[in-house]
Coordinates of C-alpha atoms in Angstrom, one line a residue:
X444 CA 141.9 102.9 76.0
X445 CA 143.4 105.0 78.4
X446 CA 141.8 104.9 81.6
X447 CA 141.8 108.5 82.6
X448 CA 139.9 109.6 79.2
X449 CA 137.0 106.7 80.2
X450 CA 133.1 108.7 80.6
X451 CA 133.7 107.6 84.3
X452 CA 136.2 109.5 84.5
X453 CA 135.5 112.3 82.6
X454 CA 131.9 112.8 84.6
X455 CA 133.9 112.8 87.6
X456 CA 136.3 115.4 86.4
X457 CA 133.2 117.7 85.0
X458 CA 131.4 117.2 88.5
X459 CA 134.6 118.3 90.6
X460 CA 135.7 121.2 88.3
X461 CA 132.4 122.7 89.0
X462 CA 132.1 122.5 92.7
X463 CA 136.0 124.1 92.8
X464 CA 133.9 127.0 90.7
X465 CA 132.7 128.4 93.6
X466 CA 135.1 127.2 96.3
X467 CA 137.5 129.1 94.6
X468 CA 134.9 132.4 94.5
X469 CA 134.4 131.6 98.3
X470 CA 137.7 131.7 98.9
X471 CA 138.7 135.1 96.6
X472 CA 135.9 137.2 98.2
X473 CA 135.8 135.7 101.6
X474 CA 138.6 133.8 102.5
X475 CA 141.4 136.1 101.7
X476 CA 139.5 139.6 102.6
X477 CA 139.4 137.2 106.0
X478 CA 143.4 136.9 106.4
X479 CA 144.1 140.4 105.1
X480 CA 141.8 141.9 108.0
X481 CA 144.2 139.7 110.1
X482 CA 147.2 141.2 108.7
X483 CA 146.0 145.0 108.2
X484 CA 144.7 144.5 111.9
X485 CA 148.4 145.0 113.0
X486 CA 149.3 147.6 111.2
X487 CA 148.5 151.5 110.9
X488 CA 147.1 152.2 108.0
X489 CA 145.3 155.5 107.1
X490 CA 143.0 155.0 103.5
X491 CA 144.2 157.7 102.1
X492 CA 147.8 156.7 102.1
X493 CA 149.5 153.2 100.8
X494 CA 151.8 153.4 103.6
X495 CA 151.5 150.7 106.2
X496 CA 153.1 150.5 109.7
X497 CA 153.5 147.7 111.7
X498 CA 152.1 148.5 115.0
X499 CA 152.0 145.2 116.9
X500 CA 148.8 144.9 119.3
X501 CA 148.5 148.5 119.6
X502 CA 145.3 148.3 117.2
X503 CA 143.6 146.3 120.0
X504 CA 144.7 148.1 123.2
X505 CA 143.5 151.5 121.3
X506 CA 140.1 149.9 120.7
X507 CA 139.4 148.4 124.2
X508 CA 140.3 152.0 125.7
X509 CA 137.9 153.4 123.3
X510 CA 134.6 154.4 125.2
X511 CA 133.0 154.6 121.8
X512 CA 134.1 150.9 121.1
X513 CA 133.4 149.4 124.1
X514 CA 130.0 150.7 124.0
X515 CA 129.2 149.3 120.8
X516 CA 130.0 146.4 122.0
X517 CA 127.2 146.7 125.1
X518 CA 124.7 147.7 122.5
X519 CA 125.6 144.6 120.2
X520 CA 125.0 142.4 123.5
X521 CA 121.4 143.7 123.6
X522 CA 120.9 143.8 120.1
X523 CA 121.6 139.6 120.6
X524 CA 120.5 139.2 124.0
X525 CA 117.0 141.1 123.2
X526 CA 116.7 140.5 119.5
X527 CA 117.2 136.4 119.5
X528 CA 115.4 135.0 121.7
X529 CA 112.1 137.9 120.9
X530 CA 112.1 136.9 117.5
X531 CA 112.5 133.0 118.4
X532 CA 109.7 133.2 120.4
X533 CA 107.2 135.4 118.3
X534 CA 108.5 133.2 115.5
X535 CA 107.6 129.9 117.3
X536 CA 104.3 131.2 118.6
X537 CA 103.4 132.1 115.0
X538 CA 103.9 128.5 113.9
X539 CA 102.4 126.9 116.5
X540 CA 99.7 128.7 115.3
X541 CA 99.8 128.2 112.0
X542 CA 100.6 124.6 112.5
X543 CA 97.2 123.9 114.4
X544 CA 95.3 124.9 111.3
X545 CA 95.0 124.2 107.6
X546 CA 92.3 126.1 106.1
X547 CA 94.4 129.9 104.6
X548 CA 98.1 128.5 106.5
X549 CA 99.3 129.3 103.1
X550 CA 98.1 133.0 103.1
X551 CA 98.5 133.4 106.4
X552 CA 102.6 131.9 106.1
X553 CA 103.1 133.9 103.1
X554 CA 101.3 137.3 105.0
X555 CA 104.0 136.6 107.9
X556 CA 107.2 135.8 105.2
X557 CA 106.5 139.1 103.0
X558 CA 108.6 141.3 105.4
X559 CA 111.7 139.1 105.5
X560 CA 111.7 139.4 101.8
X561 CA 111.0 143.0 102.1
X562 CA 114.1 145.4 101.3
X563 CA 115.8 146.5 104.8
X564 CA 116.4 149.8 104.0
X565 CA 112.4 150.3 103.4
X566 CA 111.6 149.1 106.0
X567 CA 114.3 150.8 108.5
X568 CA 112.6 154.1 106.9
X569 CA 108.8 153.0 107.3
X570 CA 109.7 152.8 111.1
X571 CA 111.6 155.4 111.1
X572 CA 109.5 157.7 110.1
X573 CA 106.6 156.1 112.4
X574 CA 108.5 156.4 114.9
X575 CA 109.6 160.2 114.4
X576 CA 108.4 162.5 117.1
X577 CA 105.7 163.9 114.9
X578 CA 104.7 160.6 113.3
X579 CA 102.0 158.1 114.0
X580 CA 103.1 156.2 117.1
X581 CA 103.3 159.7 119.5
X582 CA 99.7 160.6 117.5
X583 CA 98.3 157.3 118.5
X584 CA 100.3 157.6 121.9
X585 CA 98.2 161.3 122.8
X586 CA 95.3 159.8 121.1
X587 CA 94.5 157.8 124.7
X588 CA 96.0 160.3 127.1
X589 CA 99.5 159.2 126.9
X590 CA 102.3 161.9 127.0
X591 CA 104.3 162.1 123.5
X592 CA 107.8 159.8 123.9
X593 CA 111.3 161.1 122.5
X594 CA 110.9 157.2 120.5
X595 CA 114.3 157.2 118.6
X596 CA 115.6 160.3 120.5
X597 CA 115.7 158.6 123.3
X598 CA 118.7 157.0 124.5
X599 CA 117.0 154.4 126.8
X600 CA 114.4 153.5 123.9
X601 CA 116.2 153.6 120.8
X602 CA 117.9 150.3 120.7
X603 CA 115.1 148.4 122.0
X604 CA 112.9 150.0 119.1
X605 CA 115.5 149.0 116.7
X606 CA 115.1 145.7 117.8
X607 CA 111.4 145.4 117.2
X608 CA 112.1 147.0 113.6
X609 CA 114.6 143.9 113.5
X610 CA 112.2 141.3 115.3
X611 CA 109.2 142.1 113.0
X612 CA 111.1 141.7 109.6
X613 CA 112.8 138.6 111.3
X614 CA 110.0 137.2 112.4
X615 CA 108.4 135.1 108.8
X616 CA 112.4 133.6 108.6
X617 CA 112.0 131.8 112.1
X618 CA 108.3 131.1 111.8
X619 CA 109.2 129.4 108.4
X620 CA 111.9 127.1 109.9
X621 CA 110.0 126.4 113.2
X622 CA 107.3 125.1 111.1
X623 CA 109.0 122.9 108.7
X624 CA 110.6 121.3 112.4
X625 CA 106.8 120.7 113.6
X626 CA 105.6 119.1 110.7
X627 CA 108.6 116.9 110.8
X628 CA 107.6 115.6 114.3
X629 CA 105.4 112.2 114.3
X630 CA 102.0 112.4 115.4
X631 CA 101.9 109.5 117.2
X632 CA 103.9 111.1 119.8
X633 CA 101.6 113.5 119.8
X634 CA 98.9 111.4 119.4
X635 CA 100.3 108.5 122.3
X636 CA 100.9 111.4 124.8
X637 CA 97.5 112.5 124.5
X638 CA 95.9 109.3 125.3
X639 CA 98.2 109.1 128.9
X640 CA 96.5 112.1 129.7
X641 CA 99.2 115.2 128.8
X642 CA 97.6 118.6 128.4
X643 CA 98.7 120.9 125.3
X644 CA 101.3 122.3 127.4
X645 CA 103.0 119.0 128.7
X646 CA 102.9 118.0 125.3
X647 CA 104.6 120.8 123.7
X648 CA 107.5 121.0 126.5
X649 CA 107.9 117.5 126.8
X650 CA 107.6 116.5 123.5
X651 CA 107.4 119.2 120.5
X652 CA 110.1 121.3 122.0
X653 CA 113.0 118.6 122.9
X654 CA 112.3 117.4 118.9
X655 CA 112.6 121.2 117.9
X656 CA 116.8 120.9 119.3
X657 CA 118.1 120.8 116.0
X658 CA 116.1 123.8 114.5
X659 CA 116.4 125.8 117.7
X660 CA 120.1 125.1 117.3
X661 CA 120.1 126.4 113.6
X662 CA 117.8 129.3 114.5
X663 CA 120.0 130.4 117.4
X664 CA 123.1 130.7 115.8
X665 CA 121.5 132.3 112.5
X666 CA 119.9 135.0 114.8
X667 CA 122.9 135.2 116.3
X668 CA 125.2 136.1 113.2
X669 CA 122.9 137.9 112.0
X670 CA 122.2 140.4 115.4
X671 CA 126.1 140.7 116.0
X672 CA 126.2 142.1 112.0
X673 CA 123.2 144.9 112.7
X674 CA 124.3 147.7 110.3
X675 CA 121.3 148.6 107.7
X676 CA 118.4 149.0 110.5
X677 CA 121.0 151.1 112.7
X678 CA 122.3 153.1 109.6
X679 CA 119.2 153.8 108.9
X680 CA 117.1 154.4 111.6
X681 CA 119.5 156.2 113.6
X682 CA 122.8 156.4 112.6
X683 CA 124.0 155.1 116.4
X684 CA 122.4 157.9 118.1
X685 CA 121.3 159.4 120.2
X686 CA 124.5 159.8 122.0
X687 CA 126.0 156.2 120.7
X688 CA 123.2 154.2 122.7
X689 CA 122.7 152.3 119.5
X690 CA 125.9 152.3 117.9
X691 CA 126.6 148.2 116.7
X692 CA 130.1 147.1 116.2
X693 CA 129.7 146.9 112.1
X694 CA 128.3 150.5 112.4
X695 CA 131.4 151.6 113.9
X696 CA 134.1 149.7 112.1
X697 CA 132.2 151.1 108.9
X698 CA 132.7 154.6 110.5
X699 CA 136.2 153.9 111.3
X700 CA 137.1 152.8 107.5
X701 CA 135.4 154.9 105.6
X702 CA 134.5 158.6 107.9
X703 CA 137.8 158.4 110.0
X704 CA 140.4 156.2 107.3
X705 CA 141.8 154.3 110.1
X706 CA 141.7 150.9 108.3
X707 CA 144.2 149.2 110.8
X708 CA 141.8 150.1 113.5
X709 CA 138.4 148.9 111.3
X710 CA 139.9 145.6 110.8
X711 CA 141.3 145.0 114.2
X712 CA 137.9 145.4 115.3
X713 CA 136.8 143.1 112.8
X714 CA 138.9 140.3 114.2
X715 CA 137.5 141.0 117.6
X716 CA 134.0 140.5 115.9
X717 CA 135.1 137.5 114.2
X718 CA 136.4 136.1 117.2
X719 CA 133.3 136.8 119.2
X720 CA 130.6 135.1 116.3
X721 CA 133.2 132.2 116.3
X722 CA 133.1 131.7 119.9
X723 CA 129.3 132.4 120.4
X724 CA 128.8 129.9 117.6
X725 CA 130.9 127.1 119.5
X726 CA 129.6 127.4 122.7
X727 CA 125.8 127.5 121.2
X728 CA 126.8 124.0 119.4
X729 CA 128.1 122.7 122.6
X730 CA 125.4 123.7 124.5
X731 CA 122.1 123.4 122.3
X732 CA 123.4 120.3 120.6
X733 CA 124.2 118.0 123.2
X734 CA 122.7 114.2 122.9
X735 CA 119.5 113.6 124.5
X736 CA 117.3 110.5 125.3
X737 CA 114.0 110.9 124.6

């Protein structure tokens, strides 16, 4: 009997023909899209024509001298520098929380999940129109002598009220993995650090949070990703005003594709964000997940 043909063989065959299913898919709608930004990123392309000139850098240099450009790439700094390590925390205190009780934690973890699950684009609206300058936040705002705010016509407060848009549907996602870490961590730790005298605070720094590395690690770099890509709250809630102060990077390469047809420019500034989330994720690695004795 030939070898090949055995059921061995042939289960082996079945398994590895359908994990190259979607390793082929990954590669068709990820992969090459990838290397054709690469490759359109040189050249000056307009979407309305099929004509493509090879321009060199020129893409790039055009991009950095663009004040537009540049300052979505400011705002995308906040969006990660504000937005991460809010929603870390509120996640973290939330589980902390949650993981100090037992009676309702179900209720109370699924009350906290529903907005991740919640559609973006309802939610980017609900705020929105909250936070309009007739809506319930200014009413609630004159309501104990405070002076109405411009909210999201303000250039100094839009972006951060994006973020809390952003924070509060984050925050059941990062509560949901800093759980799982806790309940991963032995209690006799808890319990042996306890008897040597260690208050609740000494016991979460010293013990709970070095054994959280590995999900602070994952939750860093997901939040991450995920804040450099802010398009739908932004889209939605203001469109990148008022006078850019909100603008992300995604926002604007959309508005390059697909309001000013420069394709050549959108994707050269995609590379630039590609090479940004790739370098952001390295050095988190490096840093977060370095070898400690405990």
């Amino acid at each position: 009997m030939n070898p090949w043909f055995s059921v061995k063989k042939q289960k082996y065959v079945f398994i590895y023909s359908c994990l190259l299913i979607p390793l082929l898919f990954f590669a068709a709608i990820r992969l090459l899209p990838m290397l054709y930004s690469f490759y359109v990123g040189f050249h000056e392309w307009d979407l309305l024509s099929s004509e493509q000139t090879l321009v060199g850098m020129d893409n790039y240099t055009a991009l950095f001298k663009d004040d537009v450009f540049v300052q979505s790439l400011s705002n995308t700094a906040v969006y990660v520098l504000v937005g991460v390590p809010g929603q870390m925390a509120l996640g973290l205190t939330i589980a902390l929380l949650l993981h100090r009780i037992i009676r309702w934690r179900t209720l109370f973890r699924t009350i906290y999940f529903i907005p991740f699950v919640t559609s973006v684009v309802a939610v980017s609206w609900v705020f929105r129109w909250m936070l309009m300058p007739n809506g319930i936040v200014n009413h609630m705002l004159i309501s104990i002598g405070v002076d109405p705010q411009l909210l999201l016509g303000s250039p100094t407060q839009a972006i951060y009220l994006v973020i809390a848009a952003m924070i509060w549907q984050g925050i059941g996602f990062q509560m949901l993995i800093f759980l799982t870490g806790l309940q991963q961590i032995p209690r006799m730790y808890v319990d042996a650090a306890s008897i040597d005298g260690a208050n609740a605070w000494q016991r979460f720094v010293h013990i709970s949070l070095p054994l959280l590395r590995p999900v602070l690690v994952f939750s860093v770099i997901i939040g991450s990703i995920d804040y450099l890509q802010s398009f739908t709250q932004v889209m939605n809630m203001t469109t990148g005003g008022p006078l850019n102060s909100t603008i992300s990077v995604v926002l604007y390469i959309y508005e390059l594709a697909f309001k000013q047809f420069n394709l050549g420019l959108a994707s050269a500034a995609t590379v630039i964000l590609f090479g940004f989330i790739l370098l952001l994720s390295l050095l988190q690695l490096k840093l977060l997940n370095r070898k400690m004795d405990y």
